N, CA, C and O atoms as a printed pandas DataFrame, in Angstrom:
     atom_number atom_name residue_name chain_id  residue_number  x_coord  y_coord  z_coord
0              1         N          GLN        A               1    1.085   -1.160   -0.293
1              2        CA          GLN        A               1   -0.044    0.205   -0.677
2              3         C          GLN        A               1    0.699    1.512    0.141
3              4         O          GLN        A               1    1.316    1.635    1.200
4              5         N          VAL        A               2    0.366    2.223   -0.736
5              6        CA          VAL        A               2    0.961    3.692   -0.517
6              7         C          VAL        A               2    0.363    4.357    0.275
7              8         O          VAL        A               2   -0.683    4.091    0.866
8              9         N          GLN        A               3    1.311    5.691    0.346
9             10        CA          GLN        A               3    0.096    6.480    1.366
10            11         C          GLN        A               3    1.086    7.950    0.746
11            12         O          GLN        A               3    2.297    8.156    0.836
12            13         N          LEU        A               4   -0.012    8.789    0.118
13            14        CA          LEU        A               4    0.315    9.710   -0.411
14            15         C          LEU        A               4   -0.511   11.408    0.500
15            16         O          LEU        A               4   -1.635   11.617    0.957
16            17         N          VAL        A               5    0.329   11.988    0.431
17            18        CA          VAL        A               5   -0.492   13.358    1.251
18            19         C          VAL        A               5    0.775   14.531    0.189
19            20         O          VAL        A               5    1.846   14.564   -0.417
20            21         N          GLU        A               6   -0.541   15.381    0.661
21            22        CA          GLU        A               6    0.118   16.419   -0.678
22            23         C          GLU        A               6    0.218   17.608    0.223
23            24         O          GLU        A               6   -0.216   17.728    1.368
24            25         N          SER        A               7    0.993   18.618   -0.651
25            26        CA          SER        A               7    0.867   19.763    0.878
26            27         C          SER        A               7    1.741   21.397    0.225
27            28         O          SER        A               7    2.601   21.382   -0.655
28            29         N          GLY        A               8    1.217   22.699    0.950
29            30        CA          GLY        A               8    2.176   23.367   -0.056
30            31         C          GLY        A               8    0.916   24.382   -0.777
31            32         O          GLY        A               8    1.083   25.443   -1.377
32            33         N          GLY        A               9   -0.504   23.588   -0.463
33            34        CA          GLY        A               9   -1.094   24.556   -1.593
34            35         C          GLY        A               9   -1.469   25.820   -0.718
35            36         O          GLY        A               9   -0.998   25.929    0.414
36            37         N          GLY        A              10   -2.414   26.881   -1.306
37            38        CA          GLY        A              10   -2.630   28.331   -0.850
38            39         C          GLY        A              10   -3.105   29.357   -1.526
39            40         O          GLY        A              10   -2.962   29.004   -2.696
40            41         N          LEU        A              11   -3.525   30.283   -1.525
41            42        CA          LEU        A              11   -3.325   31.281   -1.673
42            43         C          LEU        A              11   -2.971   32.638   -2.152
43            44         O          LEU        A              11   -2.984   33.596   -1.379
44            45         N          VAL        A              12   -2.661   32.749   -3.384
45            46        CA          VAL        A              12   -1.470   33.492   -4.596
46            47         C          VAL        A              12   -1.889   34.398   -5.082
47            48         O          VAL        A              12   -2.952   34.232   -5.681
48            49         N          GLN        A              13   -1.223   35.917   -5.070
49            50        CA          GLN        A              13   -1.899   36.551   -6.494
50            51         C          GLN        A              13   -0.938   36.013   -7.734
51            52         O          GLN        A              13    0.205   35.567   -7.837
52            53         N          ALA        A              14   -2.152   36.336   -8.697
53            54        CA          ALA        A              14   -1.918   35.827  -10.120
54            55         C          ALA        A              14    0.002   36.581  -10.729
55            56         O          ALA        A              14    0.496   37.618  -10.288
56            57         N          GLY        A              15    0.512   35.850  -11.550
57            58        CA          GLY        A              15    2.247   35.889  -11.470
58            59         C          GLY        A              15    2.848   35.421  -10.625
59            60         O          GLY        A              15    4.055   35.608  -10.475
60            61         N          GLY        A              16    1.845   34.426   -9.593
61            62        CA          GLY        A              16    3.130   34.158   -8.252
62            63         C          GLY        A              16    3.419   32.653   -8.521
63            64         O          GLY        A              16    3.068   32.062   -9.543
64            65         N          SER        A              17    3.865   32.296   -7.842
65            66        CA          SER        A              17    4.487   31.288   -7.288
66            67         C          SER        A              17    3.988   29.811   -6.269
67            68         O          SER        A              17    4.297   30.016   -5.095
68            69         N          LEU        A              18    3.490   28.797   -6.420
69            70        CA          LEU        A              18    3.697   27.665   -5.156
70            71         C          LEU        A              18    4.589   26.788   -5.363
71            72         O          LEU        A              18    4.989   26.828   -6.526
72            73         N          ARG        A              19    5.060   26.035   -4.753
73            74        CA          ARG        A              19    4.997   24.614   -4.973
74            75         C          ARG        A              19    4.303   23.766   -3.559
75            76         O          ARG        A              19    4.018   24.019   -2.388
76            77         N          LEU        A              20    4.257   22.732   -4.424
77            78        CA          LEU        A              20    3.256   21.207   -4.146
78            79         C          LEU        A              20    4.665   20.241   -3.784
79            80         O          LEU        A              20    5.699   20.099   -4.438
80            81         N          SER        A              21    4.165   19.538   -2.216
81            82        CA          SER        A              21    4.362   18.281   -2.240
82            83         C          SER        A              21    3.972   17.784   -2.016
83            84         O          SER        A              21    2.938   18.166   -1.469
84            85         N          CYS        A              22    4.255   15.900   -2.119
85            86        CA          CYS        A              22    3.009   15.633   -2.867
86            87         C          CYS        A              22    4.860   13.829   -1.567
87            88         O          CYS        A              22    5.752   13.301   -2.231
88            89         N          ALA        A              23    4.721   13.590   -0.246
89            90        CA          ALA        A              23    5.296   12.740    0.277
90            91         C          ALA        A              23    4.722   11.423   -0.120
91            92         O          ALA        A              23    3.546   11.096   -0.285
92            93         N          ALA        A              24    5.747   10.793   -0.226
93            94        CA          ALA        A              24    4.523    8.936   -0.327
94            95         C          ALA        A              24    5.442    8.250    1.132
95            96         O          ALA        A              24    6.424    8.676    1.740
96            97         N          SER        A              25    4.610    7.053    1.302
97            98        CA          SER        A              25    5.159    6.078    2.608
98            99         C          SER        A              25    4.338    5.305    1.716
99           100         O          SER        A              25    3.506    5.551    0.843
100          101         N          GLY        A              26    5.027    3.954    2.404
101          102        CA          GLY        A              26    4.349    2.326    2.164
102          103         C          GLY        A              26    5.138    1.807    1.227
103          104         O          GLY        A              26    6.317    2.101    1.425
104          105         N          ARG        A              27    4.976    1.231    0.399
105          106        CA          ARG        A              27    5.831    0.155    0.274
106          107         C          ARG        A              27    6.186    1.615   -1.625
107          108         O          ARG        A              27    5.844    1.541   -2.806
108          109         N          THR        A              28    6.771    2.369   -1.025
109          110        CA          THR        A              28    6.886    2.732   -2.417
110          111         C          THR        A              28    7.955    2.984   -3.622
111          112         O          THR        A              28    8.041    3.802   -4.538
112          113         N          PHE        A              29    8.815    1.746   -3.115
113          114        CA          PHE        A              29    9.689    0.784   -3.796
114          115         C          PHE        A              29    8.980    0.757   -5.502
115          116         O          PHE        A              29    9.453    1.029   -6.605
116          117         N          HIS        A              30    7.718    0.315   -5.058
117          118        CA          HIS        A              30    6.945   -0.553   -6.564
118          119         C          HIS        A              30    6.240    0.627   -7.230
119          120         O          HIS        A              30    5.506    0.300   -8.162
120          121         N          ASN        A              31    6.326    2.258   -6.877
121          122        CA          ASN        A              31    5.689    2.835   -7.806
122          123         C          ASN        A              31    6.461    2.995   -9.063
123          124         O          ASN        A              31    7.582    3.490   -9.184
124          125         N          TYR        A              32    5.854    2.605   -9.785
125          126        CA          TYR        A              32    6.067    2.815  -11.294
126          127         C          TYR        A              32    6.352    4.958  -12.394
127          128         O          TYR        A              32    7.022    5.388  -13.333
128          129         N          ALA        A              33    5.516    5.409  -11.577
129          130        CA          ALA        A              33    5.065    6.860  -12.218
130          131         C          ALA        A              33    4.553    7.897  -10.881
131          132         O          ALA        A              33    3.978    7.350   -9.940
132          133         N          MET        A              34    4.721    8.969  -10.856
133          134        CA          MET        A              34    3.877    9.568   -9.957
134          135         C          MET        A              34    3.165   10.750  -11.227
135          136         O          MET        A              34    3.773   11.320  -12.134
136          137         N          GLY        A              35    1.830   10.820  -10.903
137          138        CA          GLY        A              35    1.274   12.153  -11.519
138          139         C          GLY        A              35    0.521   13.454  -10.847
139          140         O          GLY        A              35   -0.291   13.269   -9.940
140          141         N          TRP        A              36    0.729   14.362  -11.177
141          142        CA          TRP        A              36   -0.271   15.292  -10.927
142          143         C          TRP        A              36   -0.917   15.929  -10.987
143          144         O          TRP        A              36   -0.623   16.989  -11.538
144          145         N          PHE        A              37   -2.344   15.713  -10.422
145          146        CA          PHE        A              37   -3.496   16.143  -11.233
146          147         C          PHE        A              37   -4.226   17.078  -10.674
147          148         O          PHE        A              37   -3.967   17.388   -9.511
148          149         N          ARG        A              38   -5.693   17.973  -11.640
149          150        CA          ARG        A              38   -6.218   19.189  -10.370
150          151         C          ARG        A              38   -7.660   19.169  -10.878
151          152         O          ARG        A              38   -7.757   18.735  -12.025
152          153         N          ARG        A              39   -8.620   19.478  -10.383
153          154        CA          ARG        A              39  -10.171   19.620  -10.376
154          155         C          ARG        A              39  -10.673   20.884   -9.935
155          156         O          ARG        A              39  -10.905   21.244   -8.780
156          157         N          ALA        A              40  -10.862   21.744  -11.413
157          158        CA          ALA        A              40  -10.919   22.374  -11.154
158          159         C          ALA        A              40  -13.016   22.789  -11.366
159          160         O          ALA        A              40  -13.763   22.276  -12.199
160          161         N          PRO        A              41  -13.401   23.866  -10.258
161          162        CA          PRO        A              41  -14.680   23.394  -10.392
162          163         C          PRO        A              41  -14.975   24.394  -11.780
163          164         O          PRO        A              41  -14.391   25.206  -12.498
164          165         N          GLY        A              42  -16.509   23.626  -11.592
165          166        CA          GLY        A              42  -16.939   22.295  -13.163
166          167         C          GLY        A              42  -16.252   22.305  -13.863
167          168         O          GLY        A              42  -16.604   22.810  -14.929
168          169         N          LYS        A              43  -15.097   21.871  -13.783
169          170        CA          LYS        A              43  -14.667   20.717  -14.865
170          171         C          LYS        A              43  -14.334   19.138  -14.321
171          172         O          LYS        A              43  -14.434   18.703  -13.174
172          173         N          GLU        A              44  -13.960   18.534  -15.392
173          174        CA          GLU        A              44  -13.052   17.183  -15.233
174          175         C          GLU        A              44  -11.908   17.453  -14.238
175          176         O          GLU        A              44  -11.628   18.550  -13.754
176          177         N          ARG        A              45  -11.098   15.906  -13.939
177          178        CA          ARG        A              45  -10.414   16.496  -13.355
178          179         C          ARG        A              45   -9.301   16.406  -14.774
179          180         O          ARG        A              45   -9.556   15.974  -15.898
180          181         N          GLU        A              46   -8.200   16.897  -14.321
181          182        CA          GLU        A              46   -7.017   17.073  -15.404
182          183         C          GLU        A              46   -5.585   15.961  -15.330
183          184         O          GLU        A              46   -5.255   15.986  -14.144
184          185         N          LEU        A              47   -5.110   15.495  -15.707
185          186        CA          LEU        A              47   -3.701   15.462  -15.576
186          187         C          LEU        A              47   -2.493   16.064  -16.393
187          188         O          LEU        A              47   -2.187   16.149  -17.582
188          189         N          ILE        A              48   -1.853   16.515  -14.951
189          190        CA          ILE        A              48   -1.050   17.936  -15.915
190          191         C          ILE        A              48    0.458   17.735  -15.839
191          192         O          ILE        A              48    1.240   18.427  -16.491
192          193         N          ALA        A              49    0.856   16.695  -14.961
193          194        CA          ALA        A              49    2.364   16.587  -15.197
194          195         C          ALA        A              49    2.718   14.820  -14.453
195          196         O          ALA        A              49    2.266   14.319  -13.423
196          197         N          THR        A              50    3.502   14.357  -15.283
197          198        CA          THR        A              50    3.382   13.134  -14.638
198          199         C          THR        A              50    5.341   12.924  -14.873
199          200         O          THR        A              50    5.984   13.628  -15.651
200          201         N          LEU        A              51    5.904   11.906  -14.073
201          202        CA          LEU        A              51    6.941   11.811  -13.695
202          203         C          LEU        A              51    7.369   10.121  -12.915
203          204         O          LEU        A              51    7.114    9.768  -11.764
204          205         N          LYS        A              52    8.196    9.198  -14.186
205          206        CA          LYS        A              52    8.890    7.669  -13.737
206          207         C          LYS        A              52   10.000    8.262  -12.793
207          208         O          LYS        A              52   10.780    9.211  -12.877
208          209         N          TRP        A              53    9.738    7.311  -11.879
209          210        CA          TRP        A              53   10.722    7.211  -10.508
210          211         C          TRP        A              53   11.696    6.895  -11.398
211          212         O          TRP        A              53   12.731    7.562  -11.384
212          213         N          SER        A              54   11.482    5.485  -12.618
213          214        CA          SER        A              54   12.867    4.919  -12.622
214          215         C          SER        A              54   13.419    6.019  -14.008
215          216         O          SER        A              54   12.384    6.243  -14.637
216          217         N          GLY        A              55   14.409    6.644  -14.591
217          218        CA          GLY        A              55   14.495    7.338  -15.371
218          219         C          GLY        A              55   14.493    9.085  -15.321
219          220         O          GLY        A              55   15.167    9.956  -15.872
220          221         N          GLY        A              56   13.562    9.077  -14.528
221          222        CA          GLY        A              56   12.746   11.082  -14.578
222          223         C          GLY        A              56   12.103   11.228  -15.932
223          224         O          GLY        A              56   11.826   12.328  -16.411
224          225         N          SER        A              57   11.988   10.638  -16.238
225          226        CA          SER        A              57   10.810   11.342  -17.458
226          227         C          SER        A              57    9.530   12.058  -17.170
227          228         O          SER        A              57    8.655   11.649  -16.408
228          229         N          THR        A              58    9.513   13.055  -17.787
229          230        CA          THR        A              58    8.365   13.840  -17.494
230          231         C          THR        A              58    7.108   14.132  -19.051
231          232         O          THR        A              58    7.486   14.350  -20.202
232          233         N          TYR        A              59    6.244   14.078  -18.779
233          234        CA          TYR        A              59    5.011   14.327  -19.431
234          235         C          TYR        A              59    4.383   16.251  -18.991
235          236         O          TYR        A              59    4.413   16.464  -17.778
236          237         N          TYR        A              60    4.119   16.901  -19.455
237          238        CA          TYR        A              60    3.361   18.112  -18.767
238          239         C          TYR        A              60    2.001   18.497  -19.754
239          240         O          TYR        A              60    2.367   18.409  -20.926
240          241         N          ALA        A              61    1.054   18.757  -19.694
241          242        CA          ALA        A              61    0.147   19.044  -20.166
242          243         C          ALA        A              61    0.111   20.563  -20.897
243          244         O          ALA        A              61    0.411   21.575  -20.263
244          245         N          ASP        A              62   -0.327   20.595  -22.428
245          246        CA          ASP        A              62    0.065   21.907  -22.843
246          247         C          ASP        A              62   -0.621   23.147  -21.999
247          248         O          ASP        A              62   -0.190   24.262  -22.293
248          249         N          SER        A              63   -1.649   23.077  -20.975
249          250        CA          SER        A              63   -2.257   23.472  -20.301
250          251         C          SER        A              63   -1.278   24.372  -19.194
251          252         O          SER        A              63   -1.443   25.549  -18.873
252          253         N          VAL        A              64   -0.353   23.553  -18.787
253          254        CA          VAL        A              64    0.813   24.069  -17.607
254          255         C          VAL        A              64    2.188   24.269  -18.373
255          256         O          VAL        A              64    2.946   25.184  -18.050
256          257         N          LYS        A              65    2.487   23.378  -19.407
257          258        CA          LYS        A              65    3.582   23.779  -19.841
258          259         C          LYS        A              65    4.330   25.059  -20.362
259          260         O          LYS        A              65    3.985   25.971  -21.113
260          261         N          GLY        A              66    5.480   24.781  -19.679
261          262        CA          GLY        A              66    6.662   25.976  -19.860
262          263         C          GLY        A              66    6.339   26.863  -18.548
263          264         O          GLY        A              66    6.873   27.951  -18.333
264          265         N          ARG        A              67    5.601   26.383  -17.886
265          266        CA          ARG        A              67    5.016   26.871  -16.323
266          267         C          ARG        A              67    5.156   26.370  -15.233
267          268         O          ARG        A              67    5.188   26.999  -14.175
268          269         N          PHE        A              68    5.278   24.922  -15.386
269          270        CA          PHE        A              68    5.072   23.589  -13.777
270          271         C          PHE        A              68    6.153   23.107  -14.291
271          272         O          PHE        A              68    6.327   22.880  -15.488
272          273         N          THR        A              69    6.882   22.939  -13.460
273          274        CA          THR        A              69    7.777   21.612  -13.173
274          275         C          THR        A              69    7.512   20.870  -12.243
275          276         O          THR        A              69    6.964   21.159  -11.179
276          277         N          ILE        A              70    8.020   19.545  -12.729
277          278        CA          ILE        A              70    7.448   17.937  -11.843
278          279         C          ILE        A              70    9.095   17.889  -11.793
279          280         O          ILE        A              70    9.799   18.163  -12.765
280          281         N          SER        A              71    9.712   17.401  -10.185
281          282        CA          SER        A              71   10.638   16.818   -9.974
282          283         C          SER        A              71   10.648   15.908   -8.986
283          284         O          SER        A              71    9.583   15.617   -8.441
284          285         N          ARG        A              72   11.690   15.388   -8.644
285          286        CA          ARG        A              72   11.212   14.519   -7.278
286          287         C          ARG        A              72   12.464   14.272   -6.448
287          288         O          ARG        A              72   13.565   14.643   -6.855
288          289         N          ASP        A              73   12.338   13.801   -5.571
289          290        CA          ASP        A              73   13.283   13.671   -4.543
290          291         C          ASP        A              73   13.532   12.053   -4.093
291          292         O          ASP        A              73   13.248   11.811   -2.919
292          293         N          ASN        A              74   14.013   10.970   -4.876
293          294        CA          ASN        A              74   14.172   10.528   -4.076
294          295         C          ASN        A              74   14.288    9.250   -3.017
295          296         O          ASN        A              74   14.050    8.049   -2.888
296          297         N          ALA        A              75   14.774   10.293   -2.431
297          298        CA          ALA        A              75   15.820   10.051   -0.924
298          299         C          ALA        A              75   14.645    9.998   -0.026
299          300         O          ALA        A              75   14.184    9.385    0.937
300          301         N          LYS        A              76   14.404   10.969   -0.855
301          302        CA          LYS        A              76   12.594   11.967    0.317
302          303         C          LYS        A              76   11.399   10.919   -0.077
303          304         O          LYS        A              76   10.732   10.774    0.948
304          305         N          ASN        A              77   10.946   10.264   -0.956
305          306        CA          ASN        A              77    9.923   10.007   -1.774
306          307         C          ASN        A              77    9.124   10.857   -2.206
307          308         O          ASN        A              77    7.928   10.763   -2.483
308          309         N          THR        A              78    9.806   11.674   -2.254
309          310        CA          THR        A              78    8.861   12.870   -2.943
310          311         C          THR        A              78    8.797   13.781   -3.552
311          312         O          THR        A              78    9.747   14.562   -3.593
312          313         N          VAL        A              79    7.918   13.947   -4.078
313          314        CA          VAL        A              79    7.864   14.659   -5.568
314          315         C          VAL        A              79    7.222   15.544   -5.734
315          316         O          VAL        A              79    6.155   15.314   -5.165
316          317         N          TYR        A              80    7.193   17.045   -6.468
317          318        CA          TYR        A              80    6.986   17.739   -6.347
318          319         C          TYR        A              80    6.972   19.108   -7.102
319          320         O          TYR        A              80    7.942   19.429   -7.788
320          321         N          LEU        A              81    5.673   20.069   -6.956
321          322        CA          LEU        A              81    4.941   20.428   -8.187
322          323         C          LEU        A              81    5.590   21.822   -8.278
323          324         O          LEU        A              81    5.511   22.449   -7.222
324          325         N          GLN        A              82    6.311   22.555   -9.450
325          326        CA          GLN        A              82    6.577   24.031   -8.808
326          327         C          GLN        A              82    6.163   24.586   -9.878
327          328         O          GLN        A              82    6.428   24.106  -10.980
328          329         N          MET        A              83    5.580   25.481   -9.752
329          330        CA          MET        A              83    4.509   26.217  -10.246
330          331         C          MET        A              83    4.311   27.858  -10.241
331          332         O          MET        A              83    4.126   28.660   -9.325
332          333         N          ASN        A              84    4.461   28.032  -11.986
333          334        CA          ASN        A              84    4.998   29.308  -12.393
334          335         C          ASN        A              84    4.380   30.343  -12.290
335          336         O          ASN        A              84    3.783   30.169  -11.228
336          337         N          SER        A              85    4.027   31.572  -12.755
337          338        CA          SER        A              85    3.248   32.247  -13.814
338          339         C          SER        A              85    1.618   32.210  -13.159
339          340         O          SER        A              85    0.698   32.960  -13.485
340          341         N          LEU        A              86    1.588   31.413  -12.428
341          342        CA          LEU        A              86    0.193   31.173  -11.741
342          343         C          LEU        A              86   -0.944   32.093  -12.167
343          344         O          LEU        A              86   -0.867   33.204  -11.642
344          345         N          GLN        A              87   -1.741   31.956  -12.796
345          346        CA          GLN        A              87   -3.372   32.609  -13.466
346          347         C          GLN        A              87   -4.630   32.036  -12.394
347          348         O          GLN        A              87   -4.748   31.142  -11.556
348          349         N          PRO        A              88   -5.461   33.117  -12.966
349          350        CA          PRO        A              88   -7.113   32.675  -12.024
350          351         C          PRO        A              88   -7.207   31.036  -13.020
351          352         O          PRO        A              88   -7.425   30.033  -12.341
352          353         N          GLU        A              89   -7.111   30.926  -13.907
353          354        CA          GLU        A              89   -7.474   29.469  -14.264
354          355         C          GLU        A              89   -6.444   27.681  -13.760
355          356         O          GLU        A              89   -6.102   26.551  -14.108
356          357         N          ASP        A              90   -6.435   28.473  -12.976
357          358        CA          ASP        A              90   -5.322   27.376  -12.379
358          359         C          ASP        A              90   -5.792   26.828  -11.351
359          360         O          ASP        A              90   -5.477   25.765  -10.817
360          361         N          THR        A              91   -6.829   27.849  -10.986
361          362        CA          THR        A              91   -7.322   27.819   -9.379
362          363         C          THR        A              91   -8.053   26.151   -9.243
363          364         O          THR        A              91   -8.998   25.764   -9.931
364          365         N          ALA        A              92   -7.631   25.667   -8.614
365          366        CA          ALA        A              92   -8.493   24.105   -8.430
366          367         C          ALA        A              92   -8.012   23.506   -6.557
367          368         O          ALA        A              92   -7.450   23.996   -5.577
368          369         N          VAL        A              93   -8.831   21.864   -7.037
369          370        CA          VAL        A              93   -7.506   20.913   -6.537
370          371         C          VAL        A              93   -6.912   19.985   -6.946
371          372         O          VAL        A              93   -7.232   19.272   -7.897
372          373         N          TYR        A              94   -5.720   19.876   -6.075
373          374        CA          TYR        A              94   -4.499   19.544   -7.017
374          375         C          TYR        A              94   -4.499   18.177   -5.928
375          376         O          TYR        A              94   -4.717   18.162   -4.717
376          377         N          TYR        A              95   -4.109   16.865   -7.027
377          378        CA          TYR        A              95   -3.556   16.014   -6.099
378          379         C          TYR        A              95   -2.501   15.579   -7.003
379          380         O          TYR        A              95   -2.244   15.942   -8.151
380          381         N          CYS        A              96   -1.703   14.353   -5.914
381          382        CA          CYS        A              96   -1.028   13.773   -6.784
382          383         C          CYS        A              96   -0.994   11.952   -6.896
383          384         O          CYS        A              96   -1.639   11.085   -6.307
384          385         N          ALA        A              97   -0.433   11.926   -7.444
385          386        CA          ALA        A              97   -1.185    9.946   -7.491
386          387         C          ALA        A              97   -0.151    9.096   -8.173
387          388         O          ALA        A              97    0.579    9.489   -9.083
388          389         N          ALA        A              98   -0.162    7.420   -7.440
389          390        CA          ALA        A              98    1.044    6.765   -7.719
390          391         C          ALA        A              98    0.152    5.324   -9.259
391          392         O          ALA        A              98   -0.936    4.776   -9.434
392          393         N          GLN        A              99    1.401    5.363   -9.891
393          394        CA          GLN        A              99    1.300    4.274   -9.910
394          395         C          GLN        A              99    1.984    3.010  -10.108
395          396         O          GLN        A              99    3.081    3.056  -10.664
396          397         N          THR        A             100    1.673    2.261   -9.864
397          398        CA          THR        A             100    2.472    0.944   -9.190
398          399         C          THR        A             100    3.269   -0.288   -9.997
399          400         O          THR        A             100    4.023   -1.245   -9.822
400          401         N          THR        A             101    2.290    0.706  -11.344
401          402        CA          THR        A             101    2.220   -0.905  -12.630
402          403         C          THR        A             101    2.629    0.682  -13.268
403          404         O          THR        A             101    2.357    1.812  -12.860
404          405         N          SER        A             102    3.539    0.104  -14.656
405          406        CA          SER        A             102    2.614    0.548  -16.069
406          407         C          SER        A             102    2.196    0.164  -16.898
407          408         O          SER        A             102    2.768   -0.265  -17.899
408          409         N          LEU        A             103    0.714    0.252  -16.597
409          410        CA          LEU        A             103   -0.646   -0.249  -17.397
410          411         C          LEU        A             103   -1.103    1.070  -17.263
411          412         O          LEU        A             103   -1.907    1.196  -18.188
412          413         N          GLY        A             104   -1.039    2.383  -16.490
413          414        CA          GLY        A             104   -1.083    3.953  -16.786
414          415         C          GLY        A             104   -2.304    4.069  -15.597
415          416         O          GLY        A             104   -2.944    5.095  -15.364
416          417         N          ARG        A             105   -2.419    3.117  -15.094
417          418        CA          ARG        A             105   -3.847    3.078  -13.972
418          419         C          ARG        A             105   -3.292    4.213  -12.925
419          420         O          ARG        A             105   -2.181    3.941  -12.470
420          421         N          TYR        A             106   -3.843    5.366  -12.494
421          422        CA          TYR        A             106   -3.077    5.745  -10.564
422          423         C          TYR        A             106   -3.771    4.367  -10.090
423          424         O          TYR        A             106   -4.717    3.784  -10.620
424          425         N          ASP        A             107   -3.110    4.049   -9.062
425          426        CA          ASP        A             107   -3.830    3.237   -8.044
426          427         C          ASP        A             107   -3.572    3.740   -6.908
427          428         O          ASP        A             107   -3.858    2.910   -6.044
428          429         N          TYR        A             108   -3.060    4.956   -6.344
429          430        CA          TYR        A             108   -3.281    5.058   -5.449
430          431         C          TYR        A             108   -3.275    6.920   -5.116
431          432         O          TYR        A             108   -2.507    7.508   -5.877
432          433         N          TRP        A             109   -4.049    7.875   -4.066
433          434        CA          TRP        A             109   -4.497    9.001   -4.203
434          435         C          TRP        A             109   -3.934    9.758   -3.355
435          436         O          TRP        A             109   -4.181    9.276   -2.250
436          437         N          GLY        A             110   -3.189   10.861   -3.227
437          438        CA          GLY        A             110   -3.594   11.819   -1.898
438          439         C          GLY        A             110   -4.778   13.005   -1.426
439          440         O          GLY        A             110   -4.380   14.018   -2.001
440          441         N          GLN        A             111   -5.394   13.184   -1.051
441          442        CA          GLN        A             111   -5.741   13.744   -0.329
442          443         C          GLN        A             111   -6.859   15.520   -1.465
443          444         O          GLN        A             111   -7.945   16.061   -1.675
444          445         N          GLY        A             112   -5.250   15.534   -1.769
445          446        CA          GLY        A             112   -5.391   17.040   -2.385
446          447         C          GLY        A             112   -4.996   18.071   -1.347
447          448         O          GLY        A             112   -4.757   17.947   -0.145
448          449         N          THR        A             113   -4.995   19.290   -2.280
449          450        CA          THR        A             113   -4.806   20.288   -1.301
450          451         C          THR        A             113   -5.375   21.477   -2.469
451          452         O          THR        A             113   -5.248   21.070   -3.624
452          453         N          GLN        A             114   -5.793   22.445   -2.383
453          454        CA          GLN        A             114   -6.534   23.807   -2.929
454          455         C          GLN        A             114   -5.274   25.128   -2.787
455          456         O          GLN        A             114   -4.652   25.569   -1.820
456          457         N          VAL        A             115   -5.280   25.457   -4.222
457          458        CA          VAL        A             115   -4.480   25.766   -4.963
458          459         C          VAL        A             115   -5.856   27.086   -5.487
459          460         O          VAL        A             115   -6.823   26.795   -6.191
460          461         N          THR        A             116   -5.658   28.070   -5.088
461          462        CA          THR        A             116   -6.418   28.996   -4.962
462          463         C          THR        A             116   -5.553   31.052   -5.473
463          464         O          THR        A             116   -4.905   31.865   -4.813
464          465         N          VAL        A             117   -6.200   31.026   -7.260
465          466        CA          VAL        A             117   -4.951   32.207   -7.490
466          467         C          VAL        A             117   -6.275   33.381   -7.668
467          468         O          VAL        A             117   -7.441   33.041   -7.870
468          469         N          SER        A             118   -5.917   34.464   -7.574
469          470        CA          SER        A             118   -6.413   35.931   -7.295
470          471         C          SER        A             118   -6.173   36.958   -8.544
471          472         O          SER        A             118   -4.985   37.154   -8.799
472          473         N          SER        A             119   -7.080   37.609   -9.319
473          474        CA          SER        A             119   -6.703   38.280  -10.052
474          475         C          SER        A             119   -6.139   39.465   -9.836
475          476         O          SER        A             119   -5.744   40.144  -10.784
């Protein structure tokens, strides 16, 4: 079992930055990849970034490409999402999730952290 805890959300003005953290515990050595998702009010869940533990390859959704950076600290079993140039449309609950296999399904989810960007 993998447990995920997000932190770092909050209120920020447009143009500002936040760094989200996702600390993983449990059988983290089985993790294949980590992902960051968000759900904005009235919208469906959106995959915004992924990172493979082995090799560190990344993926970004077009909506955040060039502004957000996913990274990791393997020693701490933690993945980060650095969010720059935040805009009001980035307001959402942000979730981290873990893939334990290469099948593409995210098996474990954190509780989410609220990010609110004011104009």
